[in-house]
Short mmCIF file of C-alpha atoms and ligand atoms in Angstrom, two decimals:
data_model
loop_
_atom_site.label_atom_id
_atom_site.label_comp_id
_atom_site.label_asym_id
_atom_site.label_seq_id
_atom_site.Cartn_x
_atom_site.Cartn_y
_atom_site.Cartn_z
CA MET V 24 -3.81 -19.67 10.29
CA ASN V 25 -2.26 -20.40 6.44
CA ALA V 26 -4.38 -18.58 4.78
CA THR V 27 -2.47 -15.27 6.05
CA TRP V 28 1.10 -17.40 4.79
CA THR V 29 3.31 -16.88 1.70
CA MET V 30 4.21 -18.92 -0.35
CA TYR V 31 7.96 -19.17 1.93
CA ASP V 32 6.09 -19.90 4.50
CA TRP V 33 4.49 -23.21 3.42
CA PHE V 34 7.90 -24.65 2.40
CA ALA V 35 9.58 -23.13 6.06
CA ASP V 36 6.58 -25.19 8.08
CA SER V 37 7.80 -28.12 6.09
CA VAL V 38 11.73 -27.58 6.82
CA ALA V 39 10.39 -26.91 10.65
CA ARG V 40 8.34 -30.23 10.83
CA HIS V 41 10.81 -32.66 8.57
CA GLY V 42 14.46 -31.15 8.62
CA ASP V 43 16.90 -34.24 7.76
CA ARG V 44 14.32 -36.22 7.94
CA GLU V 45 12.35 -35.84 4.45
CA ILE V 46 13.58 -35.42 1.05
CA ALA V 47 12.28 -32.23 -0.23
CA LEU V 48 13.89 -32.22 -4.21
CA GLU V 49 15.12 -34.91 -6.38
CA VAL V 50 16.36 -33.62 -9.66
CA ALA V 51 18.85 -34.20 -12.30
CA GLY V 52 20.95 -36.99 -9.90
CA GLU V 53 20.99 -34.52 -6.82
CA THR V 54 18.80 -35.23 -3.80
CA LEU V 55 18.12 -32.39 -1.11
CA THR V 56 16.44 -32.59 2.34
CA TYR V 57 13.88 -29.85 3.53
CA SER V 58 17.07 -28.52 6.17
CA GLY V 59 19.75 -28.89 2.88
CA LEU V 60 17.24 -27.07 0.44
CA ASP V 61 16.27 -24.39 2.84
CA ALA V 62 19.67 -23.48 3.95
CA LEU V 63 21.11 -23.60 -0.14
CA ALA V 64 18.16 -21.31 -0.63
CA ALA V 65 19.41 -18.88 1.97
CA ARG V 66 23.40 -19.47 0.26
CA ILE V 67 21.69 -17.89 -2.45
CA ALA V 68 19.44 -15.34 -1.55
CA GLY V 69 22.73 -13.61 -0.12
CA GLU V 70 24.27 -13.65 -3.19
CA LEU V 71 20.96 -12.17 -4.74
CA VAL V 72 21.14 -9.27 -1.75
CA ALA V 73 24.94 -8.83 -2.76
CA ALA V 74 24.55 -8.64 -6.25
CA HIS V 75 21.26 -6.09 -5.68
CA GLY V 76 23.14 -4.12 -3.27
CA GLY V 77 19.71 -4.87 -1.10
CA THR V 78 17.26 -6.87 -1.07
CA PRO V 79 15.51 -7.36 -4.82
CA ARG V 80 11.95 -6.50 -5.95
CA ARG V 81 11.53 -8.47 -8.87
CA VAL V 82 13.79 -11.14 -9.93
CA GLY V 83 13.62 -13.45 -12.85
CA LEU V 84 14.00 -17.24 -13.50
CA LEU V 85 16.14 -18.30 -16.46
CA ALA V 86 16.75 -21.64 -15.32
CA ALA V 87 14.74 -25.00 -15.83
CA ARG V 88 14.90 -28.87 -14.36
CA SER V 89 18.26 -28.18 -12.25
CA THR V 90 19.08 -27.87 -8.68
CA ALA V 91 19.39 -24.15 -9.37
CA ALA V 92 16.22 -23.37 -10.43
CA TYR V 93 14.23 -25.15 -7.60
CA ALA V 94 16.65 -23.22 -4.91
CA GLY V 95 16.87 -20.46 -7.19
CA TYR V 96 12.24 -19.82 -7.04
CA LEU V 97 12.85 -20.52 -2.83
CA ALA V 98 15.63 -18.36 -2.65
CA VAL V 99 13.85 -15.24 -4.12
CA GLN V 100 10.82 -16.22 -2.38
CA ARG V 101 12.76 -16.64 0.82
CA LEU V 102 13.29 -12.42 0.44
CA GLY V 103 9.98 -11.70 -0.02
CA ALA V 104 10.93 -10.54 -4.00
CA VAL V 105 8.52 -11.37 -6.36
CA VAL V 106 9.89 -14.22 -8.68
CA VAL V 107 9.40 -13.95 -12.73
CA PRO V 108 9.95 -17.06 -14.03
CA LEU V 109 11.57 -17.30 -17.67
CA ASN V 110 12.37 -20.07 -20.14
CA PRO V 111 15.27 -21.09 -21.53
CA ALA V 112 13.53 -22.58 -24.61
CA TRP V 113 11.81 -19.57 -25.42
CA PRO V 114 14.12 -17.59 -27.92
CA PRO V 115 16.32 -14.80 -25.82
CA ALA V 116 14.27 -11.86 -27.39
CA ARG V 117 11.15 -12.73 -25.90
CA ASN V 118 12.82 -13.66 -22.28
CA ALA V 119 14.47 -9.96 -22.54
CA THR V 120 11.10 -8.57 -23.12
CA ILE V 121 9.44 -9.62 -20.34
CA ALA V 122 12.51 -9.18 -18.10
CA ALA V 123 11.99 -5.16 -19.73
CA ASP V 124 8.24 -5.31 -19.42
CA ALA V 125 8.59 -6.85 -15.63
CA GLY V 126 10.70 -4.30 -14.40
CA LEU V 127 13.35 -7.25 -13.10
CA ASP V 128 16.15 -5.43 -10.93
CA LEU V 129 18.24 -9.44 -11.16
CA VAL V 130 17.87 -12.08 -13.29
CA ILE V 131 19.48 -15.79 -11.86
CA THR V 132 21.07 -17.58 -14.69
CA GLU V 133 22.76 -21.00 -15.49
CA ASP V 134 24.65 -20.44 -18.49
CA GLY V 135 25.49 -16.52 -18.51
CA THR V 136 22.68 -15.10 -20.85
CA ASP V 137 22.17 -11.57 -21.07
CA LEU V 138 18.68 -10.19 -20.97
CA GLY V 139 20.04 -6.86 -20.61
CA THR V 140 19.54 -7.06 -17.13
CA SER V 141 22.14 -7.12 -13.71
CA SER V 142 22.52 -10.77 -13.12
CA VAL V 143 23.47 -14.01 -10.93
CA ASP V 144 24.96 -16.46 -12.59
CA LEU V 145 24.21 -20.57 -10.88
CA PRO V 146 26.36 -22.98 -13.14
CA ALA V 147 25.93 -26.38 -11.69
CA GLU V 148 29.53 -25.74 -10.00
CA ARG V 149 28.76 -23.05 -8.10
CA ILE V 150 25.48 -24.82 -6.88
CA ALA V 151 28.19 -27.24 -5.39
CA ALA V 152 29.83 -24.54 -3.81
CA LEU V 153 27.22 -22.88 -2.09
CA ARG V 154 25.66 -26.55 -1.18
CA THR V 155 28.06 -26.10 2.30
CA GLY V 156 29.25 -23.03 4.02
CA PRO V 157 27.60 -20.87 6.74
CA VAL V 158 23.91 -19.91 6.03
CA PRO V 159 24.03 -15.75 5.19
CA ASP V 160 21.91 -13.12 8.01
CA LEU V 161 18.96 -12.60 5.50
CA PRO V 162 16.93 -8.94 5.57
CA PRO V 163 13.56 -10.47 6.84
CA SER V 164 10.81 -10.97 4.53
CA GLY V 165 8.96 -7.89 3.77
CA ALA V 166 6.07 -9.80 2.15
CA GLY V 167 2.55 -10.33 3.31
CA PRO V 168 -0.31 -11.89 2.19
CA ASP V 169 -1.46 -9.10 -0.32
CA SER V 170 1.93 -8.81 -1.71
CA LEU V 171 2.83 -10.04 -5.34
CA ALA V 172 4.29 -13.90 -5.10
CA TYR V 173 4.85 -14.31 -8.84
CA ILE V 174 4.66 -13.05 -12.01
CA LEU V 175 3.32 -15.25 -15.39
CA PHE V 176 3.46 -13.85 -18.87
CA THR V 177 1.19 -15.46 -21.17
CA SER V 178 0.40 -14.88 -24.69
CA GLY V 179 -1.08 -11.55 -25.87
CA SER V 180 -3.46 -10.85 -28.31
CA THR V 181 -1.83 -7.35 -28.96
CA GLY V 182 1.54 -8.98 -29.45
CA ARG V 183 2.61 -8.79 -26.04
CA PRO V 184 2.96 -11.11 -23.32
CA LYS V 185 0.50 -10.27 -21.01
CA GLY V 186 1.80 -10.34 -17.10
CA VAL V 187 -0.27 -11.99 -14.94
CA PRO V 188 0.67 -11.28 -11.14
CA ILE V 189 -0.60 -13.61 -8.37
CA ALA V 190 -0.90 -12.70 -4.63
CA HIS V 191 0.61 -14.82 -1.73
CA ARG V 192 -3.35 -15.01 -0.62
CA ASN V 193 -4.39 -16.27 -3.73
CA VAL V 194 -1.45 -18.94 -3.78
CA SER V 195 -2.69 -20.10 0.05
CA ALA V 196 -5.98 -20.55 -1.01
CA TYR V 197 -5.59 -22.69 -3.53
CA LEU V 198 -2.84 -24.41 -1.77
CA GLY V 199 -5.31 -24.50 1.31
CA HIS V 200 -7.48 -26.79 -0.92
CA VAL V 201 -5.35 -29.14 -3.12
CA ILE V 202 -2.88 -30.47 -0.59
CA PRO V 203 -5.50 -32.07 1.96
CA ARG V 204 -7.55 -33.05 -0.88
CA TYR V 205 -5.38 -35.32 -2.51
CA GLU V 206 -3.97 -36.63 1.04
CA LEU V 207 -0.48 -34.78 0.13
CA GLY V 208 2.38 -34.98 2.85
CA PRO V 209 5.63 -37.37 3.88
CA GLY V 210 5.87 -40.28 1.74
CA SER V 211 4.24 -38.81 -0.95
CA ARG V 212 6.26 -38.89 -4.63
CA VAL V 213 4.58 -35.53 -6.68
CA SER V 214 5.68 -35.67 -10.45
CA GLN V 215 7.16 -32.28 -11.73
CA THR V 216 5.92 -32.24 -15.78
CA PHE V 217 5.24 -28.51 -16.23
CA ASP V 218 7.74 -25.50 -17.10
CA LEU V 219 8.64 -22.85 -14.43
CA THR V 220 6.48 -20.42 -16.99
CA PHE V 221 3.20 -22.87 -16.65
CA ASP V 222 1.96 -22.30 -13.51
CA PRO V 223 0.72 -25.87 -12.25
CA SER V 224 4.21 -26.22 -11.73
CA VAL V 225 3.32 -23.99 -8.37
CA TYR V 226 1.38 -27.00 -7.52
CA ASP V 227 4.23 -29.49 -8.07
CA MET V 228 6.59 -27.60 -6.05
CA PHE V 229 4.08 -25.43 -3.43
CA ALA V 230 1.96 -28.64 -3.11
CA ALA V 231 5.02 -30.88 -2.12
CA TRP V 232 6.86 -28.72 0.19
CA GLY V 233 3.89 -27.02 1.70
CA SER V 234 3.05 -30.65 3.25
CA GLY V 235 6.33 -32.29 3.30
CA ALA V 236 6.50 -34.47 0.17
CA ALA V 237 9.49 -34.68 -1.98
CA LEU V 238 9.31 -33.21 -6.09
CA VAL V 239 10.65 -35.37 -8.30
CA VAL V 240 11.65 -33.93 -11.63
CA PRO V 241 11.93 -35.97 -14.39
CA ASP V 242 14.61 -35.13 -17.25
CA LYS V 243 13.34 -33.45 -20.91
CA LYS V 244 13.79 -37.24 -22.12
CA GLU V 245 12.06 -38.86 -19.41
CA LEU V 246 8.92 -36.40 -19.71
CA LEU V 247 8.36 -38.52 -23.06
CA THR V 248 8.35 -41.72 -21.31
CA PRO V 249 6.01 -41.19 -18.44
CA VAL V 250 5.78 -45.02 -17.73
CA LEU V 251 9.11 -45.66 -17.18
CA PHE V 252 9.79 -42.04 -14.91
CA VAL V 253 6.34 -43.45 -13.13
CA ASN V 254 8.32 -46.71 -12.36
CA ARG V 255 11.78 -45.64 -11.98
CA ALA V 256 10.87 -42.71 -9.29
CA ARG V 257 8.13 -44.44 -7.56
CA ILE V 258 5.74 -41.49 -8.20
CA THR V 259 2.72 -41.53 -5.94
CA HIS V 260 1.18 -38.18 -7.62
CA TRP V 261 0.97 -37.73 -11.52
CA ASN V 262 0.06 -34.03 -12.72
CA SER V 263 0.48 -33.18 -15.64
CA VAL V 264 -1.28 -31.87 -19.37
CA PRO V 265 -3.49 -34.45 -21.15
CA SER V 266 -0.77 -34.21 -24.30
CA VAL V 267 1.85 -36.22 -22.13
CA ALA V 268 -0.74 -39.15 -22.00
CA SER V 269 -1.40 -38.99 -25.64
CA ILE V 270 1.80 -39.37 -26.32
CA ALA V 271 2.00 -42.51 -24.25
CA MET V 272 -0.47 -43.84 -25.53
CA ARG V 273 0.68 -42.99 -29.62
CA LEU V 274 3.35 -45.25 -28.55
CA ARG V 275 1.53 -48.01 -26.75
CA ALA V 276 3.18 -47.30 -23.81
CA LEU V 277 0.24 -47.13 -21.00
CA ARG V 278 -0.26 -51.12 -20.63
CA PRO V 279 -2.96 -51.94 -18.09
CA ASP V 280 -1.60 -51.94 -14.50
CA SER V 281 1.78 -50.51 -15.54
CA MET V 282 2.17 -47.65 -12.97
CA PRO V 283 1.12 -49.25 -9.87
CA THR V 284 2.87 -46.70 -7.62
CA LEU V 285 0.22 -43.88 -8.31
CA ARG V 286 -2.88 -43.29 -6.20
CA TRP V 287 -3.52 -39.58 -7.95
CA SER V 288 -3.70 -38.62 -11.24
CA LEU V 289 -4.02 -35.22 -12.33
CA PHE V 290 -4.50 -33.51 -15.82
CA CYS V 291 -4.88 -29.95 -16.84
CA GLY V 292 -4.84 -27.12 -19.02
CA GLU V 293 -6.45 -28.34 -21.88
CA ALA V 294 -9.45 -30.76 -22.60
CA LEU V 295 -9.06 -34.47 -21.46
CA THR V 296 -10.88 -37.18 -23.75
CA LEU V 297 -12.12 -39.42 -22.53
CA PRO V 298 -10.12 -41.95 -24.30
CA HIS V 299 -7.45 -40.64 -23.02
CA ALA V 300 -8.76 -40.91 -19.28
CA ARG V 301 -9.85 -44.47 -20.17
CA ALA V 302 -6.11 -45.32 -21.56
CA TRP V 303 -4.56 -43.50 -18.72
CA HIS V 304 -7.11 -45.19 -16.16
CA ALA V 305 -6.32 -48.54 -17.29
CA ALA V 306 -2.38 -48.26 -16.95
CA ALA V 307 -2.75 -46.81 -13.09
CA PRO V 308 -5.97 -48.17 -11.84
CA GLN V 309 -5.32 -47.96 -8.01
CA SER V 310 -5.02 -43.99 -8.46
CA VAL V 311 -8.13 -41.57 -8.31
CA LEU V 312 -8.14 -40.01 -11.83
CA GLU V 313 -9.37 -35.68 -12.01
CA ASN V 314 -9.69 -33.10 -14.42
CA ILE V 315 -8.98 -30.03 -12.80
CA TYR V 316 -9.50 -26.61 -14.80
CA GLY V 317 -7.96 -22.94 -14.56
CA PRO V 318 -6.55 -20.37 -15.65
CA THR V 319 -2.99 -18.42 -14.94
CA GLU V 320 -6.22 -15.50 -13.85
CA MET V 321 -7.57 -17.94 -11.08
CA THR V 322 -4.09 -19.58 -9.24
CA VAL V 323 -3.39 -22.79 -11.25
CA THR V 324 -6.66 -24.51 -11.20
CA TRP V 325 -9.83 -24.01 -9.27
CA THR V 326 -12.14 -26.40 -10.76
CA GLU V 327 -12.19 -30.50 -10.12
CA PHE V 328 -13.66 -33.26 -11.70
CA ARG V 329 -13.38 -36.59 -10.17
CA LEU V 330 -14.11 -39.78 -11.85
CA PRO V 331 -15.66 -42.51 -10.48
CA ALA V 332 -13.67 -45.61 -9.44
CA ASP V 333 -15.98 -47.95 -12.59
CA PRO V 334 -15.50 -46.68 -15.88
CA ALA V 335 -18.96 -47.88 -16.46
CA ASP V 336 -19.87 -44.59 -14.18
CA TRP V 337 -18.45 -41.87 -15.78
CA PRO V 338 -20.44 -39.24 -17.60
CA ALA V 339 -20.38 -38.83 -21.62
CA PRO V 340 -20.55 -35.44 -23.01
CA ALA V 341 -21.29 -35.17 -26.50
CA ASN V 342 -17.94 -33.65 -27.10
CA GLY V 343 -16.10 -36.25 -25.95
CA THR V 344 -14.46 -34.54 -23.02
CA VAL V 345 -14.33 -35.22 -19.25
CA PRO V 346 -16.13 -32.61 -17.34
CA ILE V 347 -14.16 -30.11 -15.64
CA GLY V 348 -16.10 -30.33 -12.72
CA THR V 349 -17.19 -27.54 -9.53
CA PRO V 350 -15.44 -25.24 -8.63
CA TYR V 351 -13.16 -25.29 -5.11
CA PRO V 352 -15.07 -24.03 -2.23
CA GLY V 353 -14.43 -20.74 -1.61
CA GLN V 354 -14.94 -19.60 -5.78
CA GLU V 355 -17.74 -18.07 -7.18
CA HIS V 356 -18.90 -18.62 -10.78
CA LEU V 357 -21.50 -17.87 -13.17
CA VAL V 358 -22.36 -18.66 -16.35
CA LEU V 359 -23.56 -15.66 -18.86
CA ASP V 360 -25.06 -15.64 -22.67
CA GLU V 361 -24.52 -12.99 -25.31
CA SER V 362 -26.59 -10.50 -23.51
CA GLY V 363 -24.47 -10.74 -20.74
CA ARG V 364 -27.35 -12.45 -18.40
CA PRO V 365 -27.49 -15.89 -16.54
CA ALA V 366 -27.54 -18.80 -18.53
CA ASP V 367 -27.35 -22.52 -18.71
CA THR V 368 -24.75 -22.48 -21.67
CA GLY V 369 -22.16 -19.64 -22.42
CA GLU V 370 -19.26 -17.76 -20.47
CA LEU V 371 -17.85 -18.66 -17.60
CA VAL V 372 -17.02 -15.91 -15.37
CA VAL V 373 -15.51 -15.87 -11.76
CA ARG V 374 -14.10 -14.25 -8.53
CA GLY V 375 -13.07 -15.52 -4.72
CA THR V 376 -10.07 -16.26 -3.38
CA GLN V 377 -7.88 -17.69 -6.03
CA ARG V 378 -8.64 -14.52 -8.39
CA PHE V 379 -5.58 -12.79 -9.37
CA PRO V 380 -5.62 -8.80 -8.28
CA GLY V 381 -5.15 -7.32 -12.12
CA TYR V 382 -3.24 -7.59 -15.00
CA LEU V 383 0.57 -6.39 -14.53
CA ASP V 384 -0.42 -3.47 -17.56
CA PRO V 385 -3.59 -2.73 -16.08
CA ALA V 386 -4.30 -1.57 -19.79
CA ASP V 387 -4.98 -5.58 -20.53
CA ASP V 388 -7.96 -5.19 -17.77
CA ALA V 389 -10.05 -3.52 -19.75
CA GLY V 390 -12.79 -5.88 -21.83
CA ARG V 391 -11.37 -8.74 -19.79
CA PHE V 392 -13.36 -8.37 -16.08
CA LEU V 393 -17.12 -7.29 -15.51
CA ARG V 394 -19.96 -6.46 -12.85
CA MET V 395 -23.49 -7.44 -12.41
CA VAL V 396 -25.91 -4.61 -12.12
CA ASP V 397 -29.44 -5.49 -11.86
CA GLY V 398 -28.46 -8.98 -12.84
CA VAL V 399 -26.84 -8.29 -16.21
CA ALA V 400 -23.25 -7.95 -17.39
CA VAL V 401 -21.56 -4.36 -17.47
CA VAL V 402 -18.13 -5.37 -18.88
CA HIS V 403 -15.16 -2.87 -16.94
CA ASP V 404 -13.74 -0.24 -19.39
CA GLY V 405 -10.36 -0.03 -17.59
CA GLU V 406 -11.32 3.09 -15.97
CA GLU V 407 -12.68 2.40 -12.41
CA PRO V 408 -10.33 1.09 -9.99
CA LEU V 409 -11.07 -3.03 -10.23
CA THR V 410 -12.22 -4.26 -6.63
CA ARG V 411 -12.57 -8.20 -5.41
CA ASP V 412 -16.26 -8.10 -6.43
CA HIS V 413 -15.26 -8.02 -10.18
CA TRP V 414 -15.73 -11.18 -12.14
CA TYR V 415 -12.60 -12.64 -14.27
CA ARG V 416 -13.80 -12.65 -17.98
CA THR V 417 -12.29 -16.59 -18.52
CA GLY V 418 -13.83 -16.54 -22.34
CA ASP V 419 -14.61 -20.41 -21.80
CA ARG V 420 -17.65 -21.57 -23.02
CA VAL V 421 -19.09 -24.49 -20.72
CA GLY V 422 -22.85 -25.79 -20.33
CA LEU V 423 -23.51 -28.10 -17.35
CA LEU V 424 -23.63 -31.94 -17.23
CA ASP V 425 -25.39 -33.57 -13.92
CA GLY V 426 -24.67 -30.70 -11.76
CA ALA V 427 -20.62 -30.36 -13.56
CA LEU V 428 -18.94 -27.90 -15.98
CA VAL V 429 -18.35 -29.21 -19.65
CA HIS V 430 -15.63 -27.17 -21.01
CA LEU V 431 -17.43 -26.55 -24.69
CA GLY V 432 -13.97 -24.36 -26.38
CA ARG V 433 -12.99 -21.15 -26.62
CA LEU V 434 -15.26 -17.74 -27.09
CA ASP V 435 -11.93 -16.09 -28.45
CA HIS V 436 -8.38 -17.00 -30.75
CA GLN V 437 -6.92 -18.49 -27.89
CA LEU V 438 -6.24 -22.38 -27.79
CA LYS V 439 -3.48 -24.63 -26.16
CA ILE V 440 -0.64 -26.01 -28.18
CA ARG V 441 -0.04 -29.50 -25.88
CA GLY V 442 -1.05 -27.19 -22.93
CA TYR V 443 1.27 -24.00 -23.58
CA ARG V 444 -1.15 -21.37 -24.17
CA VAL V 445 -1.31 -19.18 -27.35
CA GLU V 446 -3.03 -16.18 -28.66
CA LEU V 447 -3.16 -16.26 -32.08
CA GLY V 448 -3.38 -12.58 -32.25
CA GLU V 449 0.48 -12.42 -31.21
CA ILE V 450 1.60 -14.83 -33.99
CA GLU V 451 -0.25 -12.36 -36.32
CA SER V 452 1.17 -9.12 -34.65
CA ALA V 453 4.30 -11.03 -35.02
CA LEU V 454 3.80 -11.61 -38.93
CA LEU V 455 2.91 -8.38 -39.52
CA ASP V 456 6.32 -6.42 -38.08
CA LEU V 457 7.90 -8.64 -40.89
CA PRO V 458 8.62 -6.53 -43.84
CA ASP V 459 6.46 -7.36 -46.92
CA VAL V 460 3.60 -8.55 -44.93
CA VAL V 461 0.60 -5.92 -45.55
CA GLU V 462 -2.25 -8.36 -43.52
CA ALA V 463 -2.10 -11.98 -42.20
CA VAL V 464 -4.04 -13.96 -40.46
CA VAL V 465 -3.14 -17.37 -38.46
CA LEU V 466 -5.19 -20.10 -38.03
CA ALA V 467 -5.19 -23.18 -36.41
CA LEU V 468 -6.19 -26.81 -37.94
CA PRO V 469 -6.72 -30.16 -36.85
CA GLY V 470 -3.35 -31.48 -37.26
CA VAL V 471 -2.09 -35.23 -36.65
CA ALA V 472 -3.47 -37.44 -34.27
CA GLY V 473 -6.21 -34.72 -33.77
CA GLU V 474 -3.45 -32.20 -32.41
CA VAL V 475 -3.67 -28.84 -33.09
CA GLU V 476 -1.70 -27.54 -36.16
CA LEU V 477 -0.79 -23.69 -37.04
CA ALA V 478 -1.03 -22.51 -40.76
CA ALA V 479 -0.57 -18.71 -41.49
CA ALA V 480 -1.97 -16.71 -44.49
CA CYS V 481 -1.01 -12.86 -45.49
CA THR V 482 -0.80 -10.70 -48.27
CA GLY V 483 2.00 -8.14 -49.34
CA GLY V 484 5.81 -8.78 -51.38
CA LEU V 485 7.47 -12.03 -49.19
CA ASP V 486 8.47 -14.03 -51.57
CA ASP V 487 10.76 -16.05 -49.04
CA THR V 488 8.01 -17.76 -46.56
CA ALA V 489 10.65 -19.95 -45.17
CA ALA V 490 13.00 -17.00 -44.44
CA ALA V 491 10.11 -15.54 -42.45
CA LEU V 492 9.22 -18.39 -40.40
CA GLU V 493 12.76 -18.11 -39.07
CA ARG V 494 12.38 -14.85 -38.42
CA LEU V 495 9.52 -15.44 -36.29
CA ALA V 496 11.28 -18.17 -34.72
CA ALA V 497 13.76 -15.31 -33.35
CA ARG V 498 10.58 -14.00 -31.02
CA LEU V 499 8.62 -16.87 -30.92
CA PRO V 500 8.54 -20.10 -28.86
CA ALA V 501 8.53 -23.02 -30.74
CA TYR V 502 5.04 -24.45 -30.49
CA MET V 503 3.71 -20.67 -31.98
CA ILE V 504 5.46 -20.93 -35.08
CA PRO V 505 3.29 -22.10 -37.85
CA ALA V 506 4.09 -25.18 -39.78
CA SER V 507 3.34 -23.46 -42.83
CA LEU V 508 3.04 -19.96 -43.95
CA THR V 509 0.82 -19.24 -47.87
CA VAL V 510 0.90 -16.10 -49.60
CA LEU V 511 -2.01 -14.82 -51.09
CA ASP V 512 -2.98 -12.18 -53.26
CA THR V 513 -6.02 -11.11 -51.34
CA LEU V 514 -7.32 -12.39 -47.66
CA PRO V 515 -11.48 -13.49 -47.99
CA LEU V 516 -13.72 -11.43 -46.52
CA ASN V 517 -17.10 -12.09 -44.88
CA ALA V 518 -20.19 -10.05 -44.78
CA ASN V 519 -19.42 -7.85 -42.56
CA GLY V 520 -15.70 -7.22 -44.44
CA LYS V 521 -13.96 -9.20 -41.98
CA VAL V 522 -11.49 -11.78 -42.80
CA ASP V 523 -13.19 -14.95 -43.57
CA ARG V 524 -11.60 -17.46 -41.31
CA ALA V 525 -14.22 -20.55 -41.94
CA SER V 526 -13.16 -20.04 -45.75
CA LEU V 527 -9.60 -19.53 -45.27
CA THR V 528 -9.65 -22.35 -42.97
CA ALA V 529 -11.37 -24.42 -45.37
CA GLU V 530 -9.09 -23.02 -48.17
CA LEU V 531 -6.01 -23.52 -46.35
CA GLY V 532 -7.01 -27.22 -44.90
CA SER V 533 -7.89 -28.90 -48.09
CA ALA V 534 -4.12 -27.43 -49.08
CA HIS V 535 -3.02 -28.78 -46.25
CA THR V 536 -4.47 -32.91 -46.24
CA GLY V 537 -4.30 -32.38 -50.09
P1 AMP U 625 -3.32 -21.45 -18.69
O1 AMP U 625 -3.59 -20.03 -18.00
O2 AMP U 625 -2.53 -21.30 -19.28
O3 AMP U 625 -3.57 -22.34 -17.54
O4 AMP U 625 -4.71 -21.18 -19.67
C1 AMP U 625 -6.18 -21.63 -19.49
C2 AMP U 625 -6.82 -22.38 -20.58
O5 AMP U 625 -6.54 -23.18 -20.97
C3 AMP U 625 -8.70 -21.65 -19.82
O6 AMP U 625 -8.93 -21.06 -19.73
C4 AMP U 625 -8.80 -23.25 -20.25
O7 AMP U 625 -9.51 -22.21 -21.78
C5 AMP U 625 -7.52 -24.27 -21.10
N1 AMP U 625 -7.67 -25.25 -19.94
C6 AMP U 625 -7.38 -25.54 -18.53
N2 AMP U 625 -7.81 -26.47 -17.83
C7 AMP U 625 -8.11 -27.30 -19.45
C8 AMP U 625 -9.16 -28.03 -18.95
N3 AMP U 625 -9.24 -29.46 -17.99
N4 AMP U 625 -9.89 -28.39 -19.74
C9 AMP U 625 -10.18 -27.49 -20.65
N5 AMP U 625 -9.81 -26.46 -20.85
C10 AMP U 625 -8.91 -26.34 -20.34
#
């Protein structure tokens, strides 16, 4: 039964079924069949074992949109080790922090980057050499359903990225639902729009490889022109953040019926607005359109809302977004009000087979889980052991419309910027580490075309704000760098003595628009 499979088992099953008859991967001008990709992954796995002197426990993957990235991911899975994707677009200091926090034995690189950890470098020439030759004998994978499959690091409000480990059984529960739902199989051609550091990439890779479909990877430039990519690559299954549709819409690329090959269009990672959904639907009227939702902690996505074929039948929530819908089978949810009692509108808390086992650093668990005792929530203080009965607090505020959950926003200072999860607290903490900064606040202001723009304010003796922002850029990804930094004498406070974010938003917002 595939509920007990590891991630590699899903791929191996397709290798056994399809061998050289089906394409598994198209990337950077290269095409690999299932057998070809399997053999390459095994040869890379051999390199990892040789470099480490045995099976490594946790392996970083600093590679993107290349054969090395995908075959490297599979090589780590083949060994039953835990893969920790890193991002070549992030500052090396952030990747090095993650490598240290994750306790990596090895890092796979493509350009020899040194993160202070042993590494196996796989530039294109090395990959070309590994495409042929004998397949090494490898130690058997010791992974089972409760072993960790991957660890992803998300923005952390305390100033350090937070490690989210996901077990194989979480992934199997997820794949067991999405593969049949989206009718994936041989002949399906699946887009790969997400960074490997963002978990919908697990859908791209393993919904494809778990079903015998082809994973088709656009290069960075093609990502900006989705209609051209879909047509060039004859994509049948699309999945991206709504921001990609928004860019295409702004460039007037979403012309009626312009993506005839698409059968399925999925959007996730941030709110899908009705205008974006309408424009995509007009461009791909033969495709079924779904909004799917979930935090990394619940394994990719765990609610779904299928839009009816006729837009005249679409729901119209007051906030103009497509509902996030209903939970997948096997997942449970509650909506709790501020007093911790079930309500129609409030915080969404969740558990079930897709719930992660707890943060890599158990200190991060405190406050993020709860138990229901006599119908009232008791928040996890981090002392007692976490069990599968604990509910994970998503921090998302939801309501209900005709039986479907509607996303109403966040209850904290987490937000999405072009699909990237950002804790304002992490940026504030990085600002506070700069010399001459005494207090710091980061706000999300409405930017151009409905997108969010970050504005920072600080007190202290800072005189060169451009230099300060440059120092932030050495530590944080580009999407976390505020567009402006204003030095104030004092920060406005509210009646409780806390920073008055509303009045600061008005002040910085008017400076911003004026
Ligand atoms: P991540 O862990 O990066 O997947 O981010 C998870 C968060 O993104 C959720 O808790 C939501 O706040 C937001 N999110 C994800 N999918 C959706 C969606 N379909 N609609 C609205 N918000 C979403």
